[in-house]
XYZ file of C-alpha atoms in Angstrom:
393
model
C 9.065 27.056 3.711
C 7.807 25.681 0.442
C 11.498 25.862 -0.757
C 12.488 24.029 2.329
C 9.955 21.331 1.578
C 11.285 20.923 -1.916
C 15.012 20.955 -1.004
C 14.195 17.764 1.530
C 12.742 16.139 -0.646
C 14.792 16.578 -3.302
C 17.338 15.096 -0.586
C 14.966 12.123 0.040
C 14.683 11.493 -3.603
C 18.539 11.855 -4.465
C 19.815 9.139 -1.607
C 17.149 6.742 -2.372
C 15.899 6.839 -5.946
C 19.391 5.247 -7.309
C 18.878 2.373 -5.372
C 15.115 1.852 -5.333
C 14.597 2.796 -9.580
C 16.818 -0.468 -10.211
C 15.227 -2.977 -7.660
C 11.497 -1.810 -8.749
C 12.792 -1.297 -13.335
C 14.114 -5.453 -12.632
C 10.813 -6.201 -10.597
C 8.571 -4.667 -13.490
C 11.063 -7.060 -16.459
C 10.396 -10.103 -13.669
C 6.409 -9.584 -14.145
C 7.433 -9.051 -18.252
C 8.906 -12.243 -18.580
C 6.413 -14.056 -16.156
C 3.111 -12.727 -18.211
C 5.231 -13.921 -21.944
C 5.639 -17.169 -19.980
C 1.956 -17.587 -18.417
C -0.282 -14.995 -19.993
C -0.539 -11.808 -17.669
C -1.819 -11.292 -13.710
C -3.938 -13.711 -12.671
C -6.909 -11.270 -12.112
C -8.821 -13.140 -9.186
C -8.441 -11.699 -5.293
C -7.906 -15.236 -4.007
C -4.793 -15.460 -5.923
C -1.815 -14.213 -5.761
C -1.435 -12.728 -9.286
C 1.887 -12.423 -11.064
C 4.606 -13.884 -8.211
C 6.700 -16.493 -9.799
C 8.039 -17.691 -13.004
C 5.073 -20.563 -13.532
C 2.586 -18.830 -10.865
C 4.116 -21.020 -8.498
C 2.277 -18.931 -5.370
C -0.816 -19.194 -6.938
C -0.660 -22.548 -7.438
C 0.770 -23.743 -3.460
C -2.648 -20.926 -2.336
C -4.700 -23.745 -4.855
C -3.064 -26.559 -3.158
C -3.329 -25.108 0.488
C -7.126 -23.941 0.366
C -8.452 -26.732 1.731
C -6.339 -26.547 5.171
C -5.670 -23.110 4.704
C -10.062 -22.258 5.097
C -9.244 -24.476 9.136
C -7.567 -21.393 9.829
C -9.270 -18.218 8.913
C -12.982 -16.670 9.296
C -13.676 -16.201 5.634
C -12.684 -18.635 3.203
C -11.670 -15.710 0.715
C -8.799 -15.557 2.982
C -7.056 -18.510 2.762
C -4.329 -17.354 0.708
C -3.139 -15.603 3.892
C -1.727 -18.714 4.983
C 0.550 -19.126 1.712
C 1.534 -15.176 2.841
C 3.268 -16.158 5.748
C 4.671 -19.243 4.425
C 6.706 -16.756 1.943
C 6.868 -13.705 3.824
C 7.211 -14.653 7.514
C 9.065 -17.762 6.658
C 11.057 -17.844 3.294
C 11.805 -13.932 2.659
C 13.207 -13.886 6.647
C 15.059 -17.324 6.165
C 16.884 -15.338 2.432
C 17.533 -12.960 4.691
C 19.404 -14.465 7.124
C 21.180 -16.451 4.172
C 22.195 -13.299 3.330
C 23.773 -12.691 6.213
C 25.763 -15.554 7.168
C 27.076 -15.078 3.380
C 28.396 -11.655 4.527
C 29.959 -12.739 7.865
C 31.820 -15.739 5.589
C 33.262 -13.761 3.000
C 33.333 -10.394 4.734
C 31.581 -8.215 2.661
C 27.814 -7.332 1.656
C 28.004 -8.763 -2.264
C 26.057 -6.066 -3.946
C 24.481 -8.521 -6.457
C 23.240 -10.780 -3.764
C 21.778 -7.881 -2.146
C 20.082 -6.959 -5.228
C 18.434 -10.330 -6.016
C 17.088 -10.495 -2.423
C 15.442 -7.217 -2.948
C 14.511 -8.060 -6.185
C 12.782 -11.556 -5.038
C 11.571 -9.830 -1.899
C 9.417 -7.353 -3.981
C 8.257 -9.850 -6.377
C 7.167 -9.140 -10.061
C 6.057 -5.791 -10.650
C 6.422 -5.749 -7.046
C 3.634 -7.671 -5.822
C 4.808 -8.760 -3.301
C 5.408 -5.829 -1.673
C 2.214 -4.612 -2.842
C 0.273 -7.775 -0.987
C 2.672 -7.001 2.538
C 1.600 -3.617 2.636
C -2.021 -4.379 1.858
C -1.848 -7.223 4.693
C -0.303 -4.586 6.891
C -3.176 -2.264 6.187
C -5.901 -4.823 6.430
C -4.756 -6.250 10.085
C -4.314 -2.861 11.368
C -8.020 -2.429 10.360
C -9.011 -5.535 11.181
C -10.590 -5.372 15.221
C -12.002 -8.752 15.469
C -8.931 -10.381 13.440
C -9.092 -12.509 10.374
C -8.664 -15.804 11.813
C -10.323 -18.620 13.964
C -9.825 -19.819 17.854
C -7.274 -20.340 18.769
C -5.011 -18.386 16.549
C -7.349 -15.419 16.699
C -6.207 -15.511 20.609
C -2.466 -15.121 19.869
C -0.727 -11.788 19.718
C 1.647 -13.487 17.246
C -1.082 -14.405 14.523
C -3.078 -11.376 14.675
C 0.235 -8.785 14.478
C 2.170 -11.250 12.235
C 2.715 -8.467 9.478
C 2.517 -5.442 11.331
C 5.578 -6.421 13.795
C 7.390 -8.988 12.290
C 7.116 -9.918 8.187
C 6.750 -5.695 7.872
C 10.315 -5.368 9.581
C 11.692 -6.833 6.414
C 9.789 -4.610 4.228
C 10.391 -0.830 6.129
C 7.243 -1.311 8.158
C 7.888 0.399 11.610
C 5.416 -1.030 13.806
C 1.757 1.108 14.980
C 2.047 3.024 11.568
C -0.793 1.079 10.178
C -2.454 -0.279 13.199
C -2.637 3.393 14.873
C -0.899 6.090 12.675
C -3.097 5.225 9.725
C -6.547 3.892 11.378
C -6.873 6.642 13.680
C -5.512 9.836 12.531
C -5.710 9.229 8.182
C -9.389 7.178 8.534
C -10.433 10.602 11.010
C -9.761 13.424 9.331
C -9.730 11.681 5.626
C -7.244 13.886 3.820
C -7.898 17.288 6.035
C -5.977 19.617 7.743
C -5.282 17.638 10.640
C -4.436 14.413 8.596
C -0.950 13.823 8.419
C -0.207 12.657 5.299
C -3.254 15.020 3.267
C -2.295 15.530 -0.315
C -4.647 18.271 -0.394
C -2.655 21.770 0.630
C -0.823 21.623 -2.917
C -1.646 20.612 -7.026
C -1.623 17.133 -7.250
C -0.753 17.229 -11.163
C 2.872 18.296 -10.454
C 6.443 16.002 -9.845
C 7.812 18.721 -7.952
C 4.970 19.236 -5.406
C 5.210 15.394 -5.027
C 9.025 15.897 -4.382
C 7.991 18.297 -1.570
C 4.821 16.095 -0.451
C 8.282 13.282 0.555
C 9.268 14.973 4.131
C 5.684 14.693 5.079
C 5.514 10.814 4.064
C 8.790 10.285 5.222
C 8.101 11.857 9.055
C 4.950 9.932 9.108
C 6.922 6.523 7.992
C 9.188 7.413 10.716
C 5.625 7.783 13.036
C 7.651 11.295 13.649
C 4.322 13.113 12.312
C 1.509 10.911 14.026
C 3.209 10.550 17.588
C 3.653 14.824 17.357
C -0.324 14.772 16.378
C -2.050 12.470 19.156
C 0.408 14.463 21.389
C -1.001 17.385 20.816
C -4.190 16.106 20.928
C -3.750 14.715 24.412
C -4.090 10.934 23.235
C -1.318 10.126 25.046
C -1.559 6.278 24.825
C -1.423 6.447 21.475
C 1.453 8.454 21.242
C 2.722 5.690 23.757
C 1.638 2.820 21.063
C 3.554 4.901 17.893
C 6.557 5.583 20.514
C 6.516 1.617 20.840
C 6.424 1.039 17.678
C 9.079 3.003 16.758
C 11.420 1.516 19.299
C 10.682 -1.885 18.387
C 11.925 -1.261 15.156
C 14.816 1.080 15.783
C 16.008 -1.670 18.520
C 15.966 -4.199 15.500
C 17.628 -2.095 12.829
C 20.316 -1.239 15.700
C 20.944 -5.359 16.751
C 21.799 -5.824 12.945
C 23.916 -2.407 12.707
C 26.070 -3.546 15.871
C 26.373 -6.921 13.996
C 27.177 -5.564 10.516
C 26.980 -1.868 9.973
C 26.536 -2.334 5.930
C 24.911 -5.208 6.154
C 21.732 -3.164 8.080
C 22.269 -0.455 5.842
C 21.686 -2.710 2.813
C 19.074 -4.935 4.449
C 17.133 -3.096 6.743
C 17.455 0.640 5.915
C 17.345 0.327 2.557
C 13.241 -1.128 2.511
C 11.929 1.480 4.376
C 13.243 4.108 1.910
C 11.328 1.748 -0.944
C 8.284 1.900 1.252
C 8.780 6.023 1.476
C 8.937 6.543 -2.296
C 6.537 3.692 -3.586
C 3.811 4.621 -0.623
C 4.331 8.360 -1.451
C 3.137 7.625 -4.699
C -0.019 5.603 -3.948
C -1.270 7.783 -0.983
C -0.826 10.711 -3.696
C -2.479 8.787 -5.966
C -5.907 7.648 -3.884
C -5.825 11.551 -2.565
C -5.703 13.344 -5.880
C -8.682 15.081 -6.447
C -11.072 17.483 -4.086
C -14.450 18.954 -5.677
C -13.708 22.529 -5.470
C -17.667 23.237 -4.440
C -17.445 20.459 -1.546
C -13.637 18.873 -0.370
C -15.677 16.948 2.145
C -16.944 15.079 -0.884
C -15.673 11.759 -0.018
C -16.646 10.135 -3.059
C -14.502 12.896 -5.228
C -11.834 12.828 -2.461
C -10.540 9.246 -2.916
C -10.210 7.330 -5.864
C -12.263 4.355 -7.213
C -10.469 1.992 -10.087
C -13.513 -0.115 -12.097
C -12.201 -2.922 -13.955
C -8.483 -2.333 -12.159
C -5.705 -4.249 -14.039
C -4.098 -4.316 -10.662
C -6.745 -4.836 -7.791
C -5.242 -6.078 -5.089
C -7.619 -7.428 -2.214
C -10.020 -4.534 -3.679
C -8.159 -1.715 -2.566
C -9.228 -0.034 -5.882
C -12.235 0.371 -3.973
C -10.909 3.282 -2.027
C -14.310 5.403 -1.308
C -16.315 2.087 0.719
C -12.760 1.657 2.134
C -12.813 4.820 3.943
C -16.627 4.815 4.639
C -16.358 1.105 6.198
C -12.601 0.440 7.043
C -13.254 -2.183 8.921
C -15.021 -4.165 5.855
C -13.814 -7.657 4.488
C -12.363 -6.872 1.226
C -14.411 -9.114 -0.614
C -17.202 -7.415 0.566
C -15.758 -3.568 -1.044
C -17.357 -4.061 -4.965
C -21.209 -5.214 -3.482
C -20.975 -1.923 -0.892
C -19.903 0.228 -4.038
C -22.716 -1.102 -6.347
C -25.168 -0.849 -3.629
C -24.426 3.238 -3.141
C -24.034 3.715 -6.686
C -26.544 6.054 -6.794
C -24.825 8.355 -4.532
C -21.565 7.837 -6.293
C -23.454 9.602 -9.362
C -25.210 12.047 -7.443
C -21.729 12.964 -5.857
C -19.794 12.592 -8.744
C -17.275 10.308 -7.870
C -13.274 10.445 -8.767
C -14.087 6.696 -10.951
C -11.517 5.411 -13.722
C -11.333 2.290 -15.077
C -9.040 0.091 -16.550
C -5.972 0.926 -14.881
C -3.556 0.913 -11.581
C -2.675 3.459 -9.380
C 0.925 3.663 -10.486
C -0.010 4.574 -13.546
C -2.422 7.090 -12.730
C 0.223 8.483 -10.490
C 2.350 9.148 -13.807
C -0.043 10.830 -15.610
C -1.228 12.973 -12.636
C 2.322 14.254 -12.200
C 3.273 14.768 -16.060
C -0.402 16.721 -16.271
C -1.233 13.803 -19.196
C -4.936 15.222 -18.955
C -5.806 13.618 -22.057
C -4.909 9.915 -21.094
C -6.190 10.587 -17.232
C -9.390 11.325 -19.298
C -9.618 8.710 -21.012
C -10.021 6.537 -18.775
C -12.170 8.603 -16.258
C -15.684 7.321 -16.176
C -18.694 10.345 -15.811
C -20.346 8.185 -13.496
C -23.460 11.343 -13.162
C -23.086 11.460 -16.850
C -23.746 7.673 -18.234
C -27.145 7.406 -20.364
C -29.924 5.151 -19.938
C -27.746 2.834 -22.436
C -24.701 2.806 -20.598
C -23.531 5.571 -22.695
C -20.952 8.559 -21.016
C -22.360 12.091 -22.005
C -19.145 13.808 -21.367
C -16.476 14.502 -23.728
C -12.956 14.443 -23.426
C -12.638 18.075 -23.031
C -15.457 18.343 -20.394
C -13.787 15.289 -18.428
C -10.310 16.933 -18.503
C -12.083 20.400 -17.349
């Protein structure tokens, strides 16, 4: 079984990585140029960091803030309106322009396709990060983020999962139903369809073997089957409805131009599989051997994170309070810091999830230990008492 999973994972990786890696590399290079011109990521949760040369998007968010605040319940969410303009307006418009170009010249231009996908995911794939984070937040936001009458509109409340997500390979219902109910109910346990707990996480080979599991989740297959087995037929139907919606979208474009559909509709799905498999592998890379259900150890917390998208770095808080507004996560963690210390929480500092992933699968314990925070061993002066050798153990 392990060999079969590894073979399937290797096939998924071999089919998608040659396309995803160049796009991601260009996005990282773009951010490096952006950093050179503008001085690095903007470290503020109400600004979108590193989006365009000259920080066009943060500038637009600042200019739109006063008007945008009239649409959202929390002023910290004013950035969502700029996100809508970019992700629900500009990206789809560029998508249609690319289709028009292919229809006019009679073929899909590889350079144009490459440029579109690099722009779509943004410098250091920050557009990608915000789209998926907003799909995530929207899926957990039972009461909605907007003021009346916008909050009563299905179009507004489902904007990211049911519209924007189509351009990023998101099957509707995967966040709002599959993730929110299955993953958060079982918290990386045996019944969690995307659990990472059954094999060591310090192995690239094991991550490759994990790819089929994540792919089945991203396709809504494993969650649908799990809900059906549990007798939750309404939830299973919602998953099927979201899947049908996405594949109807893909089929419509395939009927118009199969090559275009593969390059512009299917490619983002495999991009989603590779990148989010890295993210989930990292968020749940550690376990307390004496208490596998210790949620403080089972989810990673990153302090002073270098790329902290809407406080996703406080992943323990997110699992404890999945519907909590992102602006309150840091305060929640601070209020329960004694429990973090008591349960020896898995905390790192001055890093980000993709960097941690690289350290994990490379089994680079020296680098992990240097960034690990010994919350239990802090003395009264705020100094850690564990040595690097003890941290690596």
